[in-house]
Tab-separated table of N, CA and C in Angstrom:
chain	number	residue	atom	x	y	z
A	5	UNK	N	185.910	144.318	192.068
A	5	UNK	CA	185.586	143.704	190.246
A	5	UNK	C	185.606	145.220	189.771
A	6	UNK	N	186.259	145.416	188.879
A	6	UNK	CA	185.920	146.746	187.908
A	6	UNK	C	185.504	145.765	186.191
A	7	UNK	N	184.678	146.834	185.621
A	7	UNK	CA	183.606	146.349	185.000
A	7	UNK	C	184.585	145.579	183.357
A	8	UNK	N	185.998	145.561	183.486
A	8	UNK	CA	186.736	145.308	181.975
A	8	UNK	C	186.773	143.692	182.505
A	9	UNK	N	186.592	143.399	184.181
A	9	UNK	CA	187.120	142.201	184.245
A	9	UNK	C	186.434	141.254	184.246
A	10	UNK	N	185.470	141.205	184.003
A	10	UNK	CA	183.415	140.318	184.003
A	10	UNK	C	183.858	139.749	182.926
A	11	UNK	N	184.317	139.742	181.620
A	11	UNK	CA	184.061	138.718	180.584
A	11	UNK	C	182.526	138.682	180.178
A	12	UNK	N	182.270	137.830	179.160
A	12	UNK	CA	181.341	137.740	178.188
A	12	UNK	C	180.046	138.017	179.007
A	13	UNK	N	179.155	139.175	178.180
A	13	UNK	CA	177.807	139.216	179.137
A	13	UNK	C	176.771	138.695	178.351
A	14	UNK	N	175.830	138.703	179.250
A	14	UNK	CA	174.568	137.492	178.667
A	14	UNK	C	174.380	137.985	177.595
A	15	UNK	N	174.085	139.393	177.205
A	15	UNK	CA	173.137	139.996	175.700
A	15	UNK	C	174.116	139.329	174.760
A	16	UNK	N	175.861	139.360	174.684
A	16	UNK	CA	176.808	139.310	173.731
A	16	UNK	C	176.624	137.610	173.526
A	17	UNK	N	176.215	137.107	174.430
A	17	UNK	CA	176.085	135.516	174.070
A	17	UNK	C	174.620	135.211	173.396
A	18	UNK	N	173.218	135.777	173.905
A	18	UNK	CA	172.585	135.817	172.571
A	18	UNK	C	172.540	135.909	171.342
A	19	UNK	N	173.702	136.884	171.629
A	19	UNK	CA	173.638	137.362	170.507
A	19	UNK	C	174.352	136.713	169.218
A	20	UNK	N	175.502	136.349	169.828
A	20	UNK	CA	175.684	134.823	169.170
A	20	UNK	C	175.346	133.529	168.847
A	21	UNK	N	174.217	133.228	169.592
A	21	UNK	CA	174.024	132.038	169.636
A	21	UNK	C	173.125	132.414	168.394
A	22	UNK	N	172.074	133.617	168.488
A	22	UNK	CA	171.130	133.799	167.690
A	22	UNK	C	171.683	134.030	165.959
A	23	UNK	N	172.831	134.594	165.729
A	23	UNK	CA	174.013	135.026	164.364
A	23	UNK	C	174.673	132.839	164.402
A	24	UNK	N	174.819	132.602	165.048
A	24	UNK	CA	174.945	130.769	164.961
A	24	UNK	C	173.831	130.072	164.406
A	25	UNK	N	172.916	130.095	164.834
A	25	UNK	CA	171.422	129.470	164.011
A	25	UNK	C	170.851	129.778	163.072
A	26	UNK	N	171.312	131.322	162.453
A	26	UNK	CA	171.007	131.719	161.593
A	26	UNK	C	171.943	131.246	160.406
A	27	UNK	N	173.174	131.259	160.853
A	27	UNK	CA	173.965	130.997	159.680
A	27	UNK	C	173.793	129.290	159.413
A	28	UNK	N	173.540	128.393	160.476
A	28	UNK	CA	172.889	127.123	160.770
A	28	UNK	C	171.668	126.632	159.671
A	29	UNK	N	170.621	127.450	160.013
A	29	UNK	CA	169.539	127.699	159.153
A	29	UNK	C	169.826	127.580	157.548
A	30	UNK	N	170.543	128.292	157.284
A	30	UNK	CA	171.012	128.812	156.140
A	30	UNK	C	171.792	127.464	155.276
A	31	UNK	N	173.039	127.041	155.871
A	31	UNK	CA	173.146	125.895	155.738
A	31	UNK	C	173.041	124.619	155.171
A	32	UNK	N	171.576	124.309	156.219
A	32	UNK	CA	170.550	122.869	155.880
A	32	UNK	C	169.628	123.610	155.160
A	33	UNK	N	169.087	124.491	154.563
A	33	UNK	CA	168.460	124.816	153.519
A	33	UNK	C	169.518	124.523	152.160
A	34	UNK	N	170.891	125.001	152.398
A	34	UNK	CA	171.600	124.913	151.051
A	34	UNK	C	171.700	123.442	150.660
A	35	UNK	N	172.090	122.624	151.990
A	35	UNK	CA	171.939	121.483	151.699
A	35	UNK	C	170.966	120.313	151.174
A	36	UNK	N	170.129	120.876	151.532
A	36	UNK	CA	168.978	119.701	151.368
A	36	UNK	C	167.884	120.576	149.740
A	37	UNK	N	168.709	121.984	149.696
A	37	UNK	CA	167.963	122.464	148.305
A	37	UNK	C	169.208	121.492	146.912
A	38	UNK	N	170.589	121.552	146.949
A	38	UNK	CA	171.582	121.049	146.874
A	38	UNK	C	170.526	119.095	146.318
A	39	UNK	N	171.039	118.642	147.941
A	39	UNK	CA	170.616	117.078	147.126
A	39	UNK	C	169.038	116.983	146.743
A	40	UNK	N	167.336	118.014	147.026
A	40	UNK	CA	166.329	117.750	146.178
A	40	UNK	C	166.787	117.849	144.295
A	41	UNK	N	167.972	119.021	143.835
A	41	UNK	CA	168.401	118.996	142.610
A	41	UNK	C	169.343	117.793	142.312
A	42	UNK	N	169.858	117.214	142.940
A	42	UNK	CA	170.823	116.522	142.946
A	42	UNK	C	169.957	115.129	142.043
A	43	UNK	N	168.533	114.935	143.205
A	43	UNK	CA	167.658	113.950	142.951
A	43	UNK	C	166.910	114.057	141.951
A	44	UNK	N	166.622	114.944	141.229
A	44	UNK	CA	165.939	115.305	140.109
A	44	UNK	C	166.706	115.205	139.051
A	45	UNK	N	167.735	115.615	139.130
A	45	UNK	CA	168.747	115.577	137.726
A	45	UNK	C	169.138	113.856	137.485
A	46	UNK	N	169.567	113.013	138.941
A	46	UNK	CA	169.425	111.591	138.602
A	46	UNK	C	168.543	111.052	137.857
A	47	UNK	N	166.615	110.972	138.374
A	47	UNK	CA	166.079	110.625	137.749
A	47	UNK	C	165.798	111.363	136.165
A	48	UNK	N	165.843	112.244	135.725
A	48	UNK	CA	165.767	113.390	134.771
A	48	UNK	C	167.278	111.888	133.899
A	49	UNK	N	168.587	112.439	133.851
A	49	UNK	CA	169.053	111.440	133.417
A	49	UNK	C	168.708	109.846	132.911
A	50	UNK	N	168.230	109.139	134.354
A	50	UNK	CA	167.537	107.800	134.061
A	50	UNK	C	166.714	107.822	133.132
A	51	UNK	N	165.879	108.535	133.083
A	51	UNK	CA	164.814	108.726	131.919
A	51	UNK	C	165.348	108.952	130.593
A	52	UNK	N	166.101	110.327	130.609
A	52	UNK	CA	167.168	110.289	129.223
A	52	UNK	C	167.789	108.688	128.630
A	53	UNK	N	168.403	108.699	129.393
A	53	UNK	CA	168.854	107.032	129.024
A	53	UNK	C	168.126	106.149	128.789
A	54	UNK	N	166.800	105.698	129.059
A	54	UNK	CA	165.979	104.418	128.790
A	54	UNK	C	164.979	104.979	127.592
A	55	UNK	N	165.010	106.650	127.411
A	55	UNK	CA	164.449	107.129	126.091
A	55	UNK	C	164.676	107.076	125.141
A	56	UNK	N	166.361	107.261	125.072
A	56	UNK	CA	167.176	107.051	123.531
A	56	UNK	C	167.287	105.755	123.293
A	57	UNK	N	167.600	104.521	125.110
A	57	UNK	CA	167.054	103.284	123.750
A	57	UNK	C	165.813	103.142	123.505
A	58	UNK	N	164.935	103.087	123.959
A	58	UNK	CA	163.603	102.922	123.558
A	58	UNK	C	163.544	103.297	122.062
A	59	UNK	N	163.378	104.535	122.003
A	59	UNK	CA	163.373	105.018	120.534
A	59	UNK	C	164.303	104.793	119.141
A	60	UNK	N	165.408	103.987	119.833
A	60	UNK	CA	165.497	102.728	119.598
A	60	UNK	C	164.847	101.569	118.653
A	61	UNK	N	164.397	100.842	119.764
A	61	UNK	CA	163.116	100.283	119.951
A	61	UNK	C	161.969	100.567	119.055
A	62	UNK	N	161.733	101.440	119.314
A	62	UNK	CA	160.403	102.082	117.823
A	62	UNK	C	160.540	102.706	116.743
A	63	UNK	N	161.364	102.608	116.299
A	63	UNK	CA	162.537	102.662	115.489
A	63	UNK	C	162.653	101.174	114.507
A	64	UNK	N	162.391	99.941	115.053
A	64	UNK	CA	163.398	99.347	114.639
A	64	UNK	C	161.862	98.104	114.208
A	65	UNK	N	160.700	98.249	115.699
A	65	UNK	CA	159.323	97.899	115.202
A	65	UNK	C	158.929	98.655	114.009
A	66	UNK	N	159.188	99.640	113.608
A	66	UNK	CA	158.489	100.706	112.578
A	66	UNK	C	158.952	99.561	111.237
A	67	UNK	N	160.431	99.759	111.330
A	67	UNK	CA	161.048	99.161	110.318
A	67	UNK	C	160.424	97.470	109.769
A	68	UNK	N	160.301	96.917	111.275
A	68	UNK	CA	159.906	95.788	110.837
A	68	UNK	C	158.463	94.927	110.441
A	69	UNK	N	157.412	96.357	110.893
A	69	UNK	CA	156.126	96.706	110.394
A	69	UNK	C	156.120	97.199	108.877
A	70	UNK	N	157.476	97.568	108.244
A	70	UNK	CA	157.694	98.184	106.688
A	70	UNK	C	156.287	99.579	106.504
A	71	UNK	N	156.016	99.476	105.436
A	71	UNK	CA	155.048	100.613	105.002
A	71	UNK	C	153.678	100.226	104.912
A	72	UNK	N	153.535	99.117	105.933
A	72	UNK	CA	151.991	99.189	105.880
A	72	UNK	C	151.361	100.124	106.924
A	73	UNK	N	150.150	100.479	106.374
A	73	UNK	CA	149.720	101.957	107.254
A	73	UNK	C	148.391	101.047	108.190
A	74	UNK	N	148.184	102.295	109.275
A	74	UNK	CA	147.425	101.533	110.442
A	74	UNK	C	146.204	100.970	109.678
A	75	UNK	N	145.776	101.879	108.606
A	75	UNK	CA	144.341	101.529	108.150
A	75	UNK	C	144.364	100.548	107.174
A	76	UNK	N	145.628	99.628	106.914
A	76	UNK	CA	146.146	98.007	105.901
A	76	UNK	C	145.019	97.304	106.817
A	77	UNK	N	144.659	96.161	106.255
A	77	UNK	CA	144.059	94.878	107.196
A	77	UNK	C	145.391	93.965	108.060
A	78	UNK	N	146.182	93.708	107.416
A	78	UNK	CA	147.382	93.085	107.892
A	78	UNK	C	147.900	93.881	108.646
A	79	UNK	N	148.026	95.269	109.081
A	79	UNK	CA	149.240	96.371	109.928
A	79	UNK	C	148.625	95.791	111.453
A	80	UNK	N	147.427	95.530	112.228
A	80	UNK	CA	147.190	94.797	113.317
A	80	UNK	C	148.436	93.439	113.808
A	81	UNK	N	148.310	92.361	112.643
A	81	UNK	CA	149.295	91.482	113.030
A	81	UNK	C	150.474	91.826	112.687
A	82	UNK	N	150.913	92.596	112.041
A	82	UNK	CA	152.400	92.669	111.883
A	82	UNK	C	152.795	93.412	113.108
A	83	UNK	N	151.868	94.456	113.391
A	83	UNK	CA	152.632	95.626	114.563
A	83	UNK	C	152.487	94.266	115.496
A	84	UNK	N	151.443	93.317	115.801
A	84	UNK	CA	151.673	92.925	117.009
A	84	UNK	C	153.095	91.681	117.245
A	85	UNK	N	153.245	91.308	116.103
A	85	UNK	CA	154.342	90.688	115.477
A	85	UNK	C	155.955	90.985	116.072
A	86	UNK	N	155.699	92.613	115.564
A	86	UNK	CA	157.263	93.054	115.574
A	86	UNK	C	156.893	93.706	117.181
A	87	UNK	N	155.667	93.771	117.927
A	87	UNK	CA	155.902	94.389	118.914
A	87	UNK	C	156.567	93.175	120.149
A	88	UNK	N	156.029	92.520	119.919
A	88	UNK	CA	156.534	90.822	120.684
A	88	UNK	C	158.388	90.357	120.602
A	89	UNK	N	158.364	90.439	119.019
A	89	UNK	CA	159.858	90.292	118.927
A	89	UNK	C	161.019	91.249	119.368
A	90	UNK	N	160.706	92.550	119.114
A	90	UNK	CA	161.367	94.061	119.689
A	90	UNK	C	161.341	93.834	120.936
A	91	UNK	N	160.119	94.096	121.467
A	91	UNK	CA	160.098	95.160	122.682
A	91	UNK	C	160.571	93.416	123.672
A	92	UNK	N	159.528	92.735	123.585
A	92	UNK	CA	159.709	91.584	124.662
A	92	UNK	C	160.782	90.906	124.025
A	93	UNK	N	161.678	90.652	123.275
A	93	UNK	CA	162.834	90.276	123.009
A	93	UNK	C	164.208	91.547	123.740
A	94	UNK	N	163.661	92.594	124.125
A	94	UNK	CA	164.947	93.496	124.880
A	94	UNK	C	164.307	93.216	126.272
A	95	UNK	N	163.567	92.464	126.741
A	95	UNK	CA	163.398	91.994	128.197
A	95	UNK	C	162.656	92.732	128.938
A	96	UNK	N	161.529	93.632	128.068
A	96	UNK	CA	160.295	94.898	128.324
A	96	UNK	C	159.540	93.489	128.513
A	97	UNK	N	158.685	93.882	129.525
A	97	UNK	CA	157.299	93.367	129.737
A	97	UNK	C	156.466	94.114	129.928
A	98	UNK	N	155.023	93.539	129.691
A	98	UNK	CA	153.465	94.414	129.855
A	98	UNK	C	153.970	94.808	130.698
A	99	UNK	N	153.502	96.386	131.454
A	99	UNK	CA	153.230	96.415	132.531
A	99	UNK	C	151.788	96.343	133.815
A	100	UNK	N	151.159	95.740	132.786
A	100	UNK	CA	149.513	95.412	133.292
A	100	UNK	C	149.962	94.864	135.018
A	101	UNK	N	149.648	95.167	136.084
A	101	UNK	CA	149.253	94.961	137.347
A	101	UNK	C	150.499	95.899	138.480
A	102	UNK	N	151.332	96.742	137.594
A	102	UNK	CA	152.082	97.878	138.254
A	102	UNK	C	151.575	98.574	139.076
A	103	UNK	N	151.541	98.717	140.061
A	103	UNK	CA	151.165	99.789	141.313
A	103	UNK	C	151.708	101.399	140.275
A	104	UNK	N	151.016	102.151	140.343
A	104	UNK	CA	151.456	103.208	139.842
A	104	UNK	C	150.104	104.447	139.792
A	105	UNK	N	150.417	105.771	140.302
A	105	UNK	CA	149.452	106.756	140.206
A	105	UNK	C	148.378	106.586	138.596
A	106	UNK	N	147.450	107.128	138.673
A	106	UNK	CA	146.389	107.440	138.485
A	106	UNK	C	146.982	107.952	136.496
A	107	UNK	N	147.464	108.966	136.827
A	107	UNK	CA	147.950	109.327	135.871
A	107	UNK	C	148.836	108.526	134.302
A	108	UNK	N	149.326	107.852	135.031
A	108	UNK	CA	150.522	107.064	134.287
A	108	UNK	C	149.253	105.685	133.484
A	109	UNK	N	149.224	105.397	132.122
A	109	UNK	CA	148.763	104.482	131.457
A	109	UNK	C	149.077	103.506	131.600
A	110	UNK	N	148.975	102.435	132.635
A	110	UNK	CA	149.557	101.513	133.162
A	110	UNK	C	149.500	100.370	131.695
A	111	UNK	N	148.263	100.588	131.523
A	111	UNK	CA	147.639	99.329	130.423
A	111	UNK	C	148.054	99.675	129.195
A	112	UNK	N	149.074	100.350	128.622
A	112	UNK	CA	149.369	100.812	127.648
A	112	UNK	C	150.706	100.890	127.153
A	113	UNK	N	151.689	100.571	128.466
A	113	UNK	CA	152.911	100.781	128.739
A	113	UNK	C	153.562	99.356	129.095
A	114	UNK	N	155.092	99.402	128.026
A	114	UNK	CA	156.071	97.988	129.026
A	114	UNK	C	156.708	98.989	129.945
A	115	UNK	N	157.336	97.624	130.858
A	115	UNK	CA	157.962	97.791	132.223
A	115	UNK	C	159.516	97.632	132.084
A	116	UNK	N	160.131	98.584	132.297
A	116	UNK	CA	161.369	97.632	132.020
A	116	UNK	C	162.164	97.373	133.407
A	117	UNK	N	162.254	95.871	132.929
A	117	UNK	CA	163.022	95.098	134.270
A	117	UNK	C	164.668	95.370	134.048
A	118	UNK	N	165.004	94.687	135.230
A	118	UNK	CA	166.975	94.330	135.202
A	118	UNK	C	167.457	93.771	134.129
A	119	UNK	N	166.364	92.506	133.384
A	119	UNK	CA	167.082	92.729	132.279
A	119	UNK	C	167.365	93.178	131.258
A	120	UNK	N	166.376	93.977	130.941
A	120	UNK	CA	166.159	95.330	130.372
A	120	UNK	C	167.529	95.864	130.252
A	121	UNK	N	167.593	96.797	131.686
A	121	UNK	CA	168.707	97.171	131.992
A	121	UNK	C	169.877	96.762	131.667
A	122	UNK	N	170.303	95.600	132.038
A	122	UNK	CA	171.206	94.904	131.570
A	122	UNK	C	171.907	94.908	130.216
A	123	UNK	N	170.525	94.229	129.342
A	123	UNK	CA	171.008	93.847	127.831
A	123	UNK	C	171.105	95.766	127.391
A	124	UNK	N	170.721	96.349	127.780
A	124	UNK	CA	171.132	98.123	127.560
A	124	UNK	C	172.511	98.730	127.933
A	125	UNK	N	173.073	97.700	128.947
A	125	UNK	CA	174.409	98.238	129.559
A	125	UNK	C	174.290	99.413	130.682
A	126	UNK	N	172.839	99.257	131.294
A	126	UNK	CA	172.462	100.352	132.491
A	126	UNK	C	172.157	99.410	133.475
A	127	UNK	N	172.846	98.509	133.768
A	127	UNK	CA	172.694	97.802	135.311
A	127	UNK	C	173.225	98.309	136.170
A	128	UNK	N	173.282	99.722	136.203
A	128	UNK	CA	174.424	100.425	137.267
A	128	UNK	C	173.241	101.446	137.733
A	129	UNK	N	172.061	101.621	137.070
A	129	UNK	CA	171.199	102.408	137.687
A	129	UNK	C	170.288	101.990	139.188
A	130	UNK	N	170.358	102.762	139.956
A	130	UNK	CA	169.735	101.927	140.991
A	130	UNK	C	168.326	103.019	140.911
A	131	UNK	N	167.522	101.664	141.375
A	131	UNK	CA	166.120	102.024	141.772
A	131	UNK	C	165.377	102.000	143.876
A	132	UNK	N	164.602	102.724	143.571
A	132	UNK	CA	164.418	102.771	145.586
A	132	UNK	C	163.431	101.298	145.031
A	133	UNK	N	162.635	101.136	146.212
A	133	UNK	CA	161.735	100.302	146.433
A	133	UNK	C	160.137	100.030	145.977
A	134	UNK	N	159.557	99.393	145.123
A	134	UNK	CA	158.627	100.359	144.366
A	134	UNK	C	158.411	101.514	143.151
A	135	UNK	N	159.761	101.411	143.220
A	135	UNK	CA	159.734	102.410	142.055
A	135	UNK	C	160.270	101.102	140.386
A	136	UNK	N	159.193	101.939	139.456
A	136	UNK	CA	159.854	101.334	138.533
A	136	UNK	C	159.173	102.146	137.514
A	137	UNK	N	160.102	102.224	135.884
A	137	UNK	CA	160.224	102.707	134.988
A	137	UNK	C	159.205	102.344	133.676
A	138	UNK	N	158.393	102.535	133.285
A	138	UNK	CA	157.605	102.482	132.323
A	138	UNK	C	157.546	103.151	130.747
A	139	UNK	N	157.190	102.670	129.627
A	139	UNK	CA	157.909	103.414	128.483
A	139	UNK	C	156.135	102.804	127.843
A	140	UNK	N	155.297	104.360	127.174
A	140	UNK	CA	154.454	104.178	125.954
A	140	UNK	C	154.760	104.135	124.684
A	141	UNK	N	154.994	102.958	124.230
A	141	UNK	CA	155.389	102.893	122.896
A	141	UNK	C	154.343	103.946	122.154
A	142	UNK	N	155.024	104.680	121.089
A	142	UNK	CA	153.721	105.270	119.957
A	142	UNK	C	154.236	104.818	118.839
A	143	UNK	N	153.892	103.995	118.138
A	143	UNK	CA	154.698	103.308	116.643
A	143	UNK	C	154.343	103.941	115.489
A	144	UNK	N	153.167	104.589	115.694
A	144	UNK	CA	152.528	105.508	114.671
A	144	UNK	C	153.264	106.477	114.072
A	145	UNK	N	153.837	107.233	115.304
A	145	UNK	CA	154.511	108.604	115.173
A	145	UNK	C	155.892	108.640	116.056
A	146	UNK	N	156.154	106.968	115.812
A	146	UNK	CA	157.684	106.877	116.079
A	146	UNK	C	157.948	107.472	117.480
A	147	UNK	N	157.112	107.735	118.664
A	147	UNK	CA	157.438	108.351	120.126
A	147	UNK	C	157.513	107.369	120.954
A	148	UNK	N	158.032	107.931	122.182
A	148	UNK	CA	158.048	106.990	123.526
A	148	UNK	C	157.325	107.857	124.608
A	149	UNK	N	157.286	107.691	125.390
A	149	UNK	CA	156.952	108.355	126.705
A	149	UNK	C	157.563	107.772	127.913
A	150	UNK	N	158.225	108.219	128.482
A	150	UNK	CA	159.109	107.506	129.907
A	150	UNK	C	158.295	108.065	131.104
A	151	UNK	N	157.919	106.901	131.890
A	151	UNK	CA	157.225	107.376	133.137
A	151	UNK	C	158.379	106.472	134.168
A	152	UNK	N	158.272	107.866	135.578
A	152	UNK	CA	158.640	106.811	136.853
A	152	UNK	C	157.553	106.400	137.893
A	153	UNK	N	157.394	105.386	138.455
A	153	UNK	CA	156.130	105.306	139.476
A	153	UNK	C	156.264	106.134	140.508
A	154	UNK	N	157.609	106.168	140.876
A	154	UNK	CA	157.864	107.475	142.021
A	154	UNK	C	157.376	108.962	141.678
A	155	UNK	N	158.206	109.343	140.943
A	155	UNK	CA	158.014	110.321	140.134
A	155	UNK	C	159.011	111.795	140.692
A	156	UNK	N	158.437	112.588	140.784
A	156	UNK	CA	159.065	113.905	141.384
A	156	UNK	C	158.371	115.163	141.640
A	157	UNK	N	157.807	114.723	142.586
A	157	UNK	CA	157.129	116.665	142.685
A	157	UNK	C	155.356	116.572	142.311
A	158	UNK	N	154.823	115.238	142.161
A	158	UNK	CA	154.128	114.668	141.409
A	158	UNK	C	154.265	114.549	140.028
A	159	UNK	N	155.222	114.763	139.959
A	159	UNK	CA	155.019	114.376	137.968
A	159	UNK	C	156.303	113.247	137.794
A	160	UNK	N	155.583	112.950	136.438
A	160	UNK	CA	155.972	111.123	136.606
A	160	UNK	C	156.150	110.862	135.634
A	161	UNK	N	156.058	111.466	133.965
A	161	UNK	CA	156.120	111.677	132.666
A	161	UNK	C	157.878	112.117	132.660
A	162	UNK	N	158.765	111.752	131.735
A	162	UNK	CA	159.886	112.618	131.358
A	162	UNK	C	159.194	114.268	130.690
A	163	UNK	N	157.964	114.125	130.265
A	163	UNK	CA	157.863	115.201	129.658
A	163	UNK	C	157.949	116.179	130.803
A	164	UNK	N	157.112	116.045	131.839
A	164	UNK	CA	156.413	116.588	132.929
A	164	UNK	C	157.712	117.223	133.830
A	165	UNK	N	158.501	115.855	133.827
A	165	UNK	CA	159.984	116.148	134.727
A	165	UNK	C	160.607	117.316	133.815
A	166	UNK	N	160.486	117.355	133.163
A	166	UNK	CA	161.678	118.394	131.582
A	166	UNK	C	161.539	119.364	132.533
A	167	UNK	N	159.974	120.084	132.212
A	167	UNK	CA	159.418	121.001	132.580
A	167	UNK	C	159.290	121.791	134.128
A	168	UNK	N	160.201	120.611	134.628
A	168	UNK	CA	160.673	121.618	135.954
A	168	UNK	C	161.315	122.618	135.936
A	169	UNK	N	161.361	123.820	136.724
A	169	UNK	CA	162.165	124.658	136.645
A	169	UNK	C	163.289	124.392	138.191
A	170	UNK	N	164.539	124.829	137.601
A	170	UNK	CA	165.853	124.501	138.893
A	170	UNK	C	165.581	125.722	139.764
């Protein structure tokens, strides 16, 4: 039997297997990176949708409070009444008792319920088990901060998540 008829050598087989392993590892890394980016974008999109709706609510509360200033005697009463009408009317609940990381000011937040999502036309928004969206309203400055109890990579607020570089 001459050398030309022997077939694939062991060295050629080992090199082929090594090349295939390198290609497979690149494909797996690329795929997992794509999944990671998709999860981040889904979370960011959900939080932005909730933020848009919440900004409308804070404006409605400020409209109901009127020109009353925080230092005026009747401000606290008007604020509480307006918040109950608007926030609770939208299906939000106080977030007391929600299990969340310590960096989320739960006692100052409202929980976005399934009823709220339906009222806002966001009923298709999927949440994982134990995941909650929380809203912290700042009526004086007419701003909101959105939190997610599961977060992403140790970040839980929309402001923090928006700062993540892709």
